[in-house]
Short mmCIF file of C-alpha atoms and ligand atoms in Angstrom, two decimals:
data_model
loop_
_atom_site.label_atom_id
_atom_site.label_comp_id
_atom_site.label_asym_id
_atom_site.label_seq_id
_atom_site.Cartn_x
_atom_site.Cartn_y
_atom_site.Cartn_z
CA MET A 1 0.00 0.00 0.00
CA LYS A 2 1.36 3.42 -0.93
CA LEU A 3 1.75 6.05 1.76
CA TRP A 4 -0.43 8.28 -0.41
CA ALA A 5 -3.05 5.57 -1.12
CA GLY A 6 -5.86 7.20 0.93
CA ARG A 7 -7.50 8.91 -2.02
CA PHE A 8 -7.35 5.94 -4.36
CA SER A 9 -9.71 2.99 -4.76
CA LYS A 10 -7.34 0.79 -6.79
CA ASP A 11 -3.73 -0.26 -6.61
CA VAL A 12 -1.43 1.30 -9.15
CA ASP A 13 -0.85 -0.76 -12.29
CA THR A 14 2.34 -2.76 -11.82
CA ARG A 15 4.01 -1.37 -14.93
CA VAL A 16 3.12 2.16 -13.83
CA ASN A 17 4.72 1.29 -10.56
CA ASP A 18 7.94 0.34 -12.36
CA PHE A 19 7.73 3.43 -14.52
CA ASN A 20 7.14 5.77 -11.61
CA SER A 21 9.69 4.30 -9.25
CA SER A 22 13.02 6.00 -8.71
CA ILE A 23 14.49 3.92 -5.91
CA SER A 24 16.72 1.98 -8.32
CA PHE A 25 18.81 5.14 -8.69
CA ASP A 26 17.86 7.55 -5.89
CA HIS A 27 18.75 5.00 -3.18
CA ARG A 28 22.26 6.43 -3.36
CA MET A 29 20.97 9.56 -1.60
CA TYR A 30 20.03 7.57 1.51
CA ARG A 31 22.60 9.35 3.66
CA GLU A 32 21.42 12.81 2.61
CA ASP A 33 17.79 11.77 3.03
CA ILE A 34 18.29 10.47 6.55
CA THR A 35 20.53 13.35 7.66
CA GLY A 36 17.98 15.81 6.28
CA SER A 37 15.18 14.04 8.12
CA ILE A 38 17.12 14.06 11.38
CA ALA A 39 17.52 17.84 11.10
CA HIS A 40 13.85 18.23 10.23
CA ALA A 41 12.75 16.07 13.19
CA THR A 42 15.09 17.97 15.52
CA MET A 43 13.52 21.24 14.43
CA LEU A 44 9.95 19.89 14.73
CA GLY A 45 10.66 18.87 18.33
CA HIS A 46 12.46 22.10 19.13
CA CYS A 47 9.58 24.21 17.83
CA GLY A 48 7.01 22.11 19.66
CA ILE A 49 5.36 21.01 16.41
CA ILE A 50 5.78 17.44 17.58
CA ASP A 51 6.44 16.33 21.13
CA PRO A 52 10.18 16.47 21.95
CA SER A 53 10.08 12.87 23.16
CA GLU A 54 8.66 11.80 19.81
CA SER A 55 11.28 13.82 18.01
CA GLU A 56 13.95 11.95 19.97
CA LYS A 57 12.38 8.64 19.10
CA ILE A 58 12.33 9.54 15.41
CA ILE A 59 15.94 10.69 15.50
CA ALA A 60 17.08 7.50 17.22
CA GLY A 61 15.11 5.46 14.68
CA LEU A 62 16.65 7.32 11.76
CA LYS A 63 20.15 6.94 13.17
CA GLY A 64 19.55 3.21 13.51
CA ILE A 65 18.43 3.00 9.88
CA LEU A 66 21.51 4.87 8.72
CA GLU A 67 23.85 2.63 10.71
CA ASP A 68 22.16 -0.50 9.49
CA LEU A 69 22.31 0.65 5.88
CA GLU A 70 25.99 1.55 6.24
CA ASP A 71 26.98 -1.78 7.76
CA GLY A 72 24.76 -3.82 5.46
CA THR A 73 22.36 -5.13 8.13
CA LEU A 74 19.51 -3.37 6.36
CA GLN A 75 18.96 -3.79 2.64
CA ILE A 76 17.19 -1.24 0.49
CA ASN A 77 13.75 -2.50 -0.48
CA TYR A 78 13.49 -1.87 -4.19
CA GLU A 79 9.72 -2.27 -4.02
CA ALA A 80 9.54 1.14 -2.36
CA GLU A 81 8.68 4.05 -4.66
CA ASP A 82 11.72 6.11 -3.85
CA ILE A 83 14.36 6.54 -1.16
CA HIS A 84 12.19 9.00 0.78
CA MET A 85 9.30 6.53 1.02
CA PHE A 86 11.66 3.69 1.88
CA VAL A 87 13.19 5.53 4.82
CA GLU A 88 9.84 6.68 6.15
CA GLU A 89 8.29 3.23 5.83
CA GLU A 90 11.28 1.63 7.51
CA LEU A 91 11.09 4.18 10.33
CA THR A 92 7.44 3.43 10.98
CA LYS A 93 8.20 -0.28 10.89
CA ARG A 94 10.79 0.29 13.60
CA ILE A 95 9.18 2.85 15.93
CA GLY A 96 5.49 2.52 15.13
CA ASP A 97 3.04 5.39 14.76
CA THR A 98 5.51 8.03 15.95
CA GLY A 99 7.32 7.51 12.64
CA LYS A 100 4.25 8.88 10.90
CA ARG A 101 4.91 12.31 12.46
CA LEU A 102 8.21 12.81 10.62
CA HIS A 103 6.61 14.11 7.44
CA THR A 104 4.79 16.93 9.30
CA ALA A 105 5.36 20.31 7.60
CA ARG A 106 7.26 18.69 4.76
CA SER A 107 6.62 17.40 1.26
CA ARG A 108 8.69 15.06 -0.84
CA ASN A 109 9.09 18.00 -3.17
CA ASP A 110 11.18 20.03 -0.74
CA GLN A 111 12.70 16.85 0.66
CA VAL A 112 14.09 15.74 -2.70
CA ALA A 113 15.26 19.28 -3.42
CA LEU A 114 17.21 19.17 -0.15
CA ASP A 115 18.64 15.71 -0.80
CA ILE A 116 19.90 16.49 -4.27
CA ARG A 117 21.48 19.75 -3.06
CA MET A 118 23.27 17.91 -0.28
CA TYR A 119 24.36 15.19 -2.67
CA CYS A 120 25.74 17.67 -5.20
CA LYS A 121 27.58 19.58 -2.46
CA ARG A 122 29.34 16.42 -1.32
CA GLU A 123 30.24 15.42 -4.86
CA ILE A 124 31.54 18.88 -5.73
CA GLY A 125 33.94 18.49 -2.81
CA GLU A 126 35.15 15.14 -4.12
CA ILE A 127 35.49 16.28 -7.71
CA ARG A 128 37.39 19.35 -6.56
CA ALA A 129 39.89 17.16 -4.73
CA LEU A 130 40.40 15.02 -7.83
CA VAL A 131 41.01 18.05 -10.03
CA LEU A 132 43.48 19.39 -7.46
CA SER A 133 45.43 16.11 -7.69
CA LEU A 134 45.51 16.44 -11.45
CA LEU A 135 46.79 20.01 -11.10
CA SER A 136 49.51 18.90 -8.76
CA ALA A 137 50.57 16.17 -11.24
CA ILE A 138 50.76 18.89 -13.90
CA ALA A 139 52.91 21.07 -11.64
CA ASP A 140 55.31 18.15 -11.12
CA LYS A 141 55.55 17.38 -14.85
CA ALA A 142 56.06 21.05 -15.61
CA GLU A 143 58.89 21.28 -13.08
CA GLU A 144 60.66 18.36 -14.74
CA ASN A 145 60.30 19.88 -18.20
CA VAL A 146 61.10 23.58 -17.88
CA ASP A 147 63.90 23.15 -20.44
CA THR A 148 62.19 20.61 -22.67
CA VAL A 149 61.94 22.61 -25.88
CA MET A 150 59.20 21.64 -28.29
CA SER A 151 57.23 23.18 -31.09
CA GLY A 152 53.89 24.75 -30.35
CA TYR A 153 51.27 24.31 -33.04
CA THR A 154 48.54 26.25 -34.74
CA HIS A 155 46.33 24.42 -37.26
CA LEU A 156 48.34 21.38 -36.11
CA GLN A 157 51.27 22.85 -38.07
CA ARG A 158 54.54 23.58 -36.31
CA ALA A 159 54.43 27.22 -35.31
CA GLN A 160 56.78 28.61 -32.64
CA PRO A 161 59.05 27.18 -29.96
CA VAL A 162 57.69 26.63 -26.44
CA THR A 163 58.54 24.13 -23.74
CA PHE A 164 56.71 21.06 -22.56
CA ALA A 165 56.30 22.75 -19.17
CA HIS A 166 54.63 25.75 -20.76
CA TYR A 167 52.42 23.47 -22.81
CA VAL A 168 51.02 21.44 -19.92
CA LEU A 169 50.64 24.59 -17.83
CA ALA A 170 48.13 25.79 -20.42
CA TYR A 171 45.96 22.90 -19.27
CA ALA A 172 46.58 23.88 -15.65
CA GLN A 173 44.93 27.22 -16.40
CA MET A 174 41.85 25.41 -17.69
CA PHE A 175 41.62 23.13 -14.68
CA MET A 176 42.04 26.09 -12.31
CA ARG A 177 39.07 27.73 -14.01
CA ASP A 178 37.18 24.46 -13.58
CA ILE A 179 37.82 24.65 -9.83
CA SER A 180 36.58 28.21 -9.73
CA ARG A 181 33.44 27.24 -11.67
CA LEU A 182 32.78 24.40 -9.24
CA ASP A 183 33.15 26.85 -6.36
CA ASP A 184 30.59 29.17 -7.95
CA THR A 185 28.18 26.32 -8.46
CA TYR A 186 28.72 25.22 -4.88
CA ARG A 187 27.69 28.65 -3.59
CA ARG A 188 24.37 28.49 -5.41
CA THR A 189 23.83 24.85 -4.41
CA ASP A 190 24.48 25.70 -0.78
CA VAL A 191 20.98 27.09 -0.10
CA MET A 192 18.51 25.14 2.01
CA PRO A 193 15.07 24.51 0.42
CA LEU A 194 13.27 22.57 3.18
CA GLY A 195 10.20 24.47 4.39
CA SER A 196 9.06 25.15 0.82
CA GLY A 197 6.62 22.29 1.35
CA ALA A 198 4.87 21.01 -1.75
CA LEU A 199 5.14 24.51 -3.23
CA ALA A 200 3.41 26.97 -0.88
CA SER A 201 5.47 26.41 2.27
CA THR A 202 3.56 25.52 5.43
CA THR A 203 1.33 26.90 8.15
CA TYR A 204 3.36 25.22 10.91
CA PRO A 205 5.67 27.53 12.87
CA ILE A 206 8.83 25.87 11.54
CA ASN A 207 12.34 27.22 11.95
CA ARG A 208 14.03 26.93 8.58
CA GLU A 209 17.20 28.67 9.69
CA MET A 210 17.67 26.07 12.38
CA VAL A 211 17.44 23.26 9.83
CA ALA A 212 19.89 25.10 7.60
CA GLU A 213 22.32 25.50 10.45
CA LEU A 214 22.05 21.86 11.50
CA LEU A 215 22.85 20.80 7.94
CA GLY A 216 25.61 23.32 7.33
CA PHE A 217 23.80 25.55 4.85
CA PRO A 218 24.58 29.28 5.19
CA ALA A 219 21.20 30.37 3.75
CA VAL A 220 17.64 29.27 3.04
CA THR A 221 15.74 29.61 -0.25
CA MET A 222 13.65 32.77 -0.42
CA ASN A 223 10.63 31.61 -2.44
CA SER A 224 8.82 28.35 -1.81
CA ILE A 225 7.79 27.88 -5.45
CA ASP A 226 11.37 28.33 -6.61
CA GLY A 227 12.60 26.23 -3.70
CA VAL A 228 10.95 23.10 -5.07
CA SER A 229 11.24 23.80 -8.78
CA ASP A 230 14.82 25.03 -9.08
CA ARG A 231 17.32 22.63 -10.62
CA ASP A 232 19.70 25.31 -11.90
CA PHE A 233 22.42 24.01 -9.60
CA VAL A 234 22.15 20.54 -11.14
CA ILE A 235 22.45 21.99 -14.63
CA GLU A 236 25.33 24.21 -13.57
CA LEU A 237 27.16 21.24 -12.15
CA ALA A 238 26.57 19.22 -15.34
CA SER A 239 27.84 22.21 -17.29
CA ASP A 240 30.95 22.51 -15.12
CA LEU A 241 31.60 18.82 -15.59
CA SER A 242 31.09 19.09 -19.35
CA MET A 243 33.68 21.85 -19.48
CA LEU A 244 36.08 19.87 -17.29
CA MET A 245 35.63 16.84 -19.54
CA MET A 246 36.16 19.01 -22.61
CA HIS A 247 39.50 20.16 -21.20
CA MET A 248 40.56 16.61 -20.44
CA SER A 249 39.35 15.49 -23.84
CA ARG A 250 41.55 18.02 -25.64
CA PHE A 251 44.47 16.94 -23.50
CA ALA A 252 43.62 13.28 -24.19
CA GLU A 253 43.54 13.95 -27.92
CA GLU A 254 47.06 15.39 -27.80
CA ILE A 255 48.29 12.47 -25.74
CA ILE A 256 46.81 10.04 -28.27
CA LEU A 257 48.55 11.85 -31.12
CA TRP A 258 51.82 12.20 -29.27
CA CYS A 259 51.95 8.49 -28.41
CA SER A 260 51.74 7.57 -32.09
CA SER A 261 54.94 6.55 -33.90
CA GLU A 262 54.35 9.55 -36.16
CA PHE A 263 54.94 11.92 -33.24
CA GLY A 264 56.67 9.73 -30.67
CA PHE A 265 56.74 12.49 -28.06
CA LEU A 266 55.38 10.42 -25.19
CA GLU A 267 55.25 6.91 -23.94
CA LEU A 268 52.45 5.76 -21.68
CA ASP A 269 53.12 3.46 -18.78
CA ASP A 270 52.11 -0.15 -19.44
CA ALA A 271 49.55 0.03 -16.64
CA PHE A 272 47.72 2.75 -18.54
CA SER A 273 47.76 1.24 -22.01
CA THR A 274 46.16 -1.82 -23.50
CA GLY A 275 47.08 -4.34 -26.14
CA SER A 276 45.29 -5.62 -29.20
CA SER A 277 43.75 -9.09 -29.37
CA ILE A 278 45.17 -9.62 -32.86
CA MET A 279 48.12 -7.26 -33.42
CA PRO A 280 50.89 -8.25 -31.01
CA GLN A 281 52.89 -5.05 -31.52
CA LYS A 282 50.13 -2.69 -30.38
CA LYS A 283 50.12 -0.49 -27.33
CA ASN A 284 46.94 1.51 -27.36
CA PRO A 285 46.08 4.69 -25.43
CA ASP A 286 42.62 3.42 -24.44
CA VAL A 287 42.44 5.50 -21.27
CA ALA A 288 42.88 8.74 -23.19
CA GLU A 289 40.45 7.59 -25.84
CA LEU A 290 37.80 6.75 -23.26
CA VAL A 291 38.22 10.12 -21.59
CA ARG A 292 37.56 11.66 -24.99
CA GLY A 293 34.65 9.30 -25.59
CA LYS A 294 32.99 9.84 -22.23
CA THR A 295 33.08 13.58 -22.76
CA GLY A 296 30.26 13.17 -25.28
CA ARG A 297 28.30 11.22 -22.73
CA VAL A 298 28.61 13.95 -20.10
CA TYR A 299 27.51 16.53 -22.69
CA GLY A 300 24.51 14.24 -23.23
CA ASP A 301 23.69 14.41 -19.52
CA LEU A 302 23.80 18.20 -19.63
CA GLN A 303 21.52 18.16 -22.65
CA THR A 304 19.10 15.82 -20.87
CA LEU A 305 18.84 18.24 -17.98
CA LEU A 306 18.45 21.34 -20.10
CA VAL A 307 15.71 19.79 -22.21
CA MET A 308 14.01 18.27 -19.18
CA MET A 309 13.59 21.70 -17.61
CA LYS A 310 12.80 23.88 -20.60
CA GLY A 311 9.04 23.46 -20.73
CA LEU A 312 8.16 22.81 -17.11
CA PRO A 313 5.47 24.98 -15.55
CA LEU A 314 6.03 25.87 -11.91
CA ALA A 315 6.40 24.25 -9.50
CA TYR A 316 7.37 20.56 -9.06
CA ASN A 317 6.69 18.17 -11.93
CA LYS A 318 7.57 14.50 -12.02
CA ASP A 319 9.79 15.13 -15.04
CA MET A 320 12.26 16.46 -12.51
CA GLN A 321 12.84 12.98 -11.13
CA GLU A 322 14.88 12.48 -14.31
CA ASP A 323 17.52 14.88 -13.03
CA LYS A 324 19.12 12.22 -10.89
CA GLU A 325 20.23 9.63 -13.40
CA ALA A 326 21.65 12.37 -15.60
CA ILE A 327 23.63 14.13 -12.90
CA PHE A 328 24.74 10.86 -11.27
CA ASP A 329 26.00 9.64 -14.64
CA ALA A 330 27.86 12.90 -15.26
CA ILE A 331 29.39 12.82 -11.78
CA ASP A 332 30.41 9.13 -11.86
CA ASN A 333 31.97 9.32 -15.28
CA THR A 334 33.79 12.57 -14.66
CA LYS A 335 35.21 11.34 -11.39
CA ILE A 336 36.67 8.14 -12.77
CA ALA A 337 37.88 9.98 -15.85
CA VAL A 338 39.82 12.56 -13.79
CA GLU A 339 41.21 9.87 -11.57
CA VAL A 340 42.59 7.61 -14.30
CA PHE A 341 43.66 10.51 -16.47
CA THR A 342 45.74 11.87 -13.57
CA LYS A 343 47.48 8.56 -13.05
CA MET A 344 48.08 8.07 -16.76
CA PHE A 345 49.49 11.58 -17.05
CA ALA A 346 51.70 11.28 -13.96
CA THR A 347 53.28 8.00 -15.14
CA MET A 348 53.88 8.84 -18.80
CA THR A 349 57.41 9.38 -20.11
CA VAL A 350 58.20 12.58 -21.94
CA LYS A 351 60.68 12.05 -24.80
CA ALA A 352 62.58 15.32 -24.58
CA GLU A 353 64.99 14.51 -27.43
CA LYS A 354 62.09 13.65 -29.79
CA LEU A 355 60.32 16.87 -28.90
CA ARG A 356 63.43 18.89 -29.62
CA ALA A 357 64.18 17.00 -32.83
CA ALA A 358 60.68 17.70 -34.15
CA ALA A 359 61.10 21.35 -33.19
CA SER A 360 64.22 21.55 -35.38
CA TYR A 361 62.20 21.02 -38.54
CA GLY A 362 59.44 23.30 -39.69
CA PHE A 363 61.10 26.72 -39.41
CA ILE A 364 59.52 27.43 -36.02
CA ASN A 365 62.25 30.06 -35.49
CA ALA A 366 61.23 31.99 -38.63
CA THR A 367 59.44 34.63 -36.54
CA ASP A 368 62.60 35.03 -34.45
CA CYS A 369 64.66 35.40 -37.63
CA ALA A 370 62.36 38.25 -38.71
CA ASP A 371 62.47 39.76 -35.19
CA TYR A 372 66.28 39.72 -35.44
CA LEU A 373 66.12 41.95 -38.53
CA VAL A 374 63.59 44.21 -36.79
CA LYS A 375 66.00 44.60 -33.86
CA GLN A 376 68.61 45.75 -36.41
CA GLY A 377 66.19 48.52 -37.44
CA MET A 378 64.16 46.97 -40.26
CA PRO A 379 60.35 47.38 -40.31
CA PHE A 380 58.60 44.09 -39.43
CA ARG A 381 56.77 43.70 -42.76
CA ALA A 382 60.01 44.06 -44.72
CA ALA A 383 61.74 41.56 -42.43
CA TYR A 384 58.80 39.18 -42.75
CA LYS A 385 59.17 39.24 -46.54
CA ILE A 386 62.90 38.56 -46.45
CA VAL A 387 62.47 35.60 -44.12
CA GLY A 388 59.69 34.28 -46.36
CA GLY A 389 62.24 34.26 -49.19
CA LEU A 390 64.78 32.52 -46.97
CA VAL A 391 62.31 29.80 -46.04
CA ALA A 392 61.44 29.20 -49.70
CA TYR A 393 65.18 28.99 -50.47
CA CYS A 394 65.72 26.48 -47.65
CA ILE A 395 62.83 24.31 -48.83
CA ALA A 396 64.14 24.35 -52.41
CA ASN A 397 67.66 23.45 -51.25
CA GLY A 398 66.87 21.03 -48.44
CA LYS A 399 68.24 23.35 -45.76
CA SER A 400 67.07 24.83 -42.49
CA LEU A 401 67.62 28.31 -41.06
CA GLU A 402 70.24 26.80 -38.77
CA THR A 403 72.26 25.22 -41.61
CA LEU A 404 72.38 28.24 -43.94
CA THR A 405 75.75 29.97 -44.21
CA LEU A 406 76.13 33.66 -43.44
CA ASP A 407 76.83 34.22 -47.15
CA GLU A 408 73.51 32.68 -48.04
CA TYR A 409 71.80 34.88 -45.47
CA ARG A 410 73.49 37.95 -46.85
CA GLN A 411 72.20 37.21 -50.35
CA PHE A 412 68.77 38.07 -48.93
CA SER A 413 69.80 41.07 -46.84
CA ASP A 414 73.12 42.64 -45.88
CA VAL A 415 71.67 43.42 -42.47
CA PHE A 416 72.47 39.82 -41.44
CA ASP A 417 75.65 39.24 -39.46
CA ASP A 418 77.06 36.50 -37.25
CA GLY A 419 74.52 37.23 -34.54
CA ILE A 420 71.77 35.55 -36.58
CA PHE A 421 72.85 32.05 -35.51
CA HIS A 422 72.44 32.86 -31.87
CA ALA A 423 69.14 34.65 -32.54
CA ILE A 424 67.53 31.63 -34.18
CA ASP A 425 68.81 29.06 -31.73
CA LEU A 426 65.70 27.40 -30.22
CA ASP A 427 66.90 27.96 -26.66
CA THR A 428 67.40 31.65 -27.42
CA CYS A 429 63.94 31.81 -28.97
CA VAL A 430 62.36 30.35 -25.84
CA ALA A 431 64.53 32.37 -23.43
CA GLY A 432 63.55 35.61 -25.14
CA ARG A 433 59.84 35.08 -24.49
CA LYS A 434 59.99 36.07 -20.88
CA VAL A 435 56.94 38.31 -20.74
CA THR A 436 54.26 37.25 -18.29
CA GLY A 437 52.59 34.23 -19.82
CA GLY A 438 55.57 33.33 -22.02
CA PRO A 439 57.51 30.05 -22.25
CA ALA A 440 60.88 31.33 -20.91
CA ARG A 441 62.20 29.72 -17.75
CA GLU A 442 61.51 32.70 -15.48
CA SER A 443 57.97 33.09 -16.76
CA VAL A 444 57.26 29.36 -16.47
CA GLU A 445 58.67 29.35 -12.95
CA ARG A 446 56.24 32.14 -12.09
CA GLN A 447 53.41 30.04 -13.51
CA ILE A 448 54.46 27.02 -11.50
CA GLY A 449 54.81 29.17 -8.38
CA ALA A 450 51.32 30.57 -8.83
CA LEU A 451 49.95 27.07 -9.39
CA ARG A 452 51.64 25.77 -6.24
CA THR A 453 50.22 28.68 -4.23
CA PHE A 454 46.78 27.99 -5.69
CA LEU A 455 47.05 24.35 -4.66
CA VAL A 456 48.02 25.21 -1.09
CA GLU A 457 45.18 27.75 -0.79
CA GLN A 458 42.61 25.38 -2.30
CA LYS A 459 43.59 22.46 -0.10
CA GLN A 460 43.01 24.64 2.96
CA LYS A 461 39.42 25.41 1.88
N1 LIG B 501 11.09 10.64 -6.43
C1 LIG B 501 10.68 11.98 -6.59
C2 LIG B 501 11.79 12.77 -7.32
O1 LIG B 501 12.86 12.27 -7.42
C3 LIG B 501 10.44 12.61 -5.27
C4 LIG B 501 9.44 13.70 -5.29
C5 LIG B 501 8.07 13.16 -5.54
N2 LIG B 501 7.09 14.15 -5.41
C6 LIG B 501 5.87 13.98 -5.90
N3 LIG B 501 5.06 14.97 -5.75
N4 LIG B 501 5.53 12.91 -6.55
O2 LIG B 501 11.57 13.84 -7.84
#
């Protein structure tokens, strides 16, 4: 018999029951549900809405249920409609009619809004910690590769010299923004909706601030209709996770390319690669590929949530029950993706000599060659044209800017002197880019320093 069966003369159709039920996925909010109910019962007793002795009985009953669920003595009954009904039914089974007082001044609509907020808050904390570990792995890799010169790319064509440290620190910037987005989302999630009731609050003299304080929320929602119908925070979280996955996916794509024999810049640890069932020579970057693949799935979860909400009239509608599977899927997949990506990244070998060798072809110092002429007084456009001619000459004669003789240089402009060879040396090219945000050692050390400070500050939060 349903707890709400009073008004009905028939049992619900069994298939409708299956269709309607959410316990198969919302059971994972049991801790939030019980903790929320304990706070609610405490407040009801404190405000004299139920007898304090009954409040105590309810609290003890709920604590018992939580313990028994945690240690496996109590199994979830998947016949229940949802986790809220399961807990309440179990409570009444244990403490009798007093259990029926728990739902005073509350609706499942504000109850589920509370549970999902609490759940998202906890998960944001865990995801944050995982991203911080990834950032610290990046800081370590960067420190080891401050002098690892490589080519940077635009259009996937060799462009200008950078270092491997500078390259991976670009990703650190993205992941730091991800942390800051998660913090923003957390602030808006951290608002307590209980007391909104079904949609119009309640006539009981409840104390919402007390419940908020007991549960560690700094504020309560300010409109009961919004309190039960807002899922912005779920969408924001899915959006944050989509962005985080997008960053990892771009990184994964580069790792996949760089592990290929064509690039050969990296080698993954055996524990983070897989073999082929037919080709004995293969070592595949499956982890990186799956990170890239799962990114699409998390985008799908975000899309599910956005579409689910777009046509809903106020206030609660059952459509909103669909929020859970989507956000749980996004959370689960992002968490494991960050975790394995971090380990794969931390254990990979960077082939410094390969990176430098690839940087030596492709005229990535052509800009520096032009800048050299500019420093001798030539306008940039004129210098640009001369170097264009030099590059064409090199290509036609199988040479590079490094292997040209001074005589050859001087055929293009008599401004060239001996200094050109130093100017186009890749280490010089990198060392000269010491502006804030550049790849030179001092600039990269500043980046690493800022990242380390960020990590210390964030871990204290
Ligand atoms: N299982 C429901 C959900 O996840 C709980 C709220 C049900 N409320 C209702 N009025 N049927 O959204």
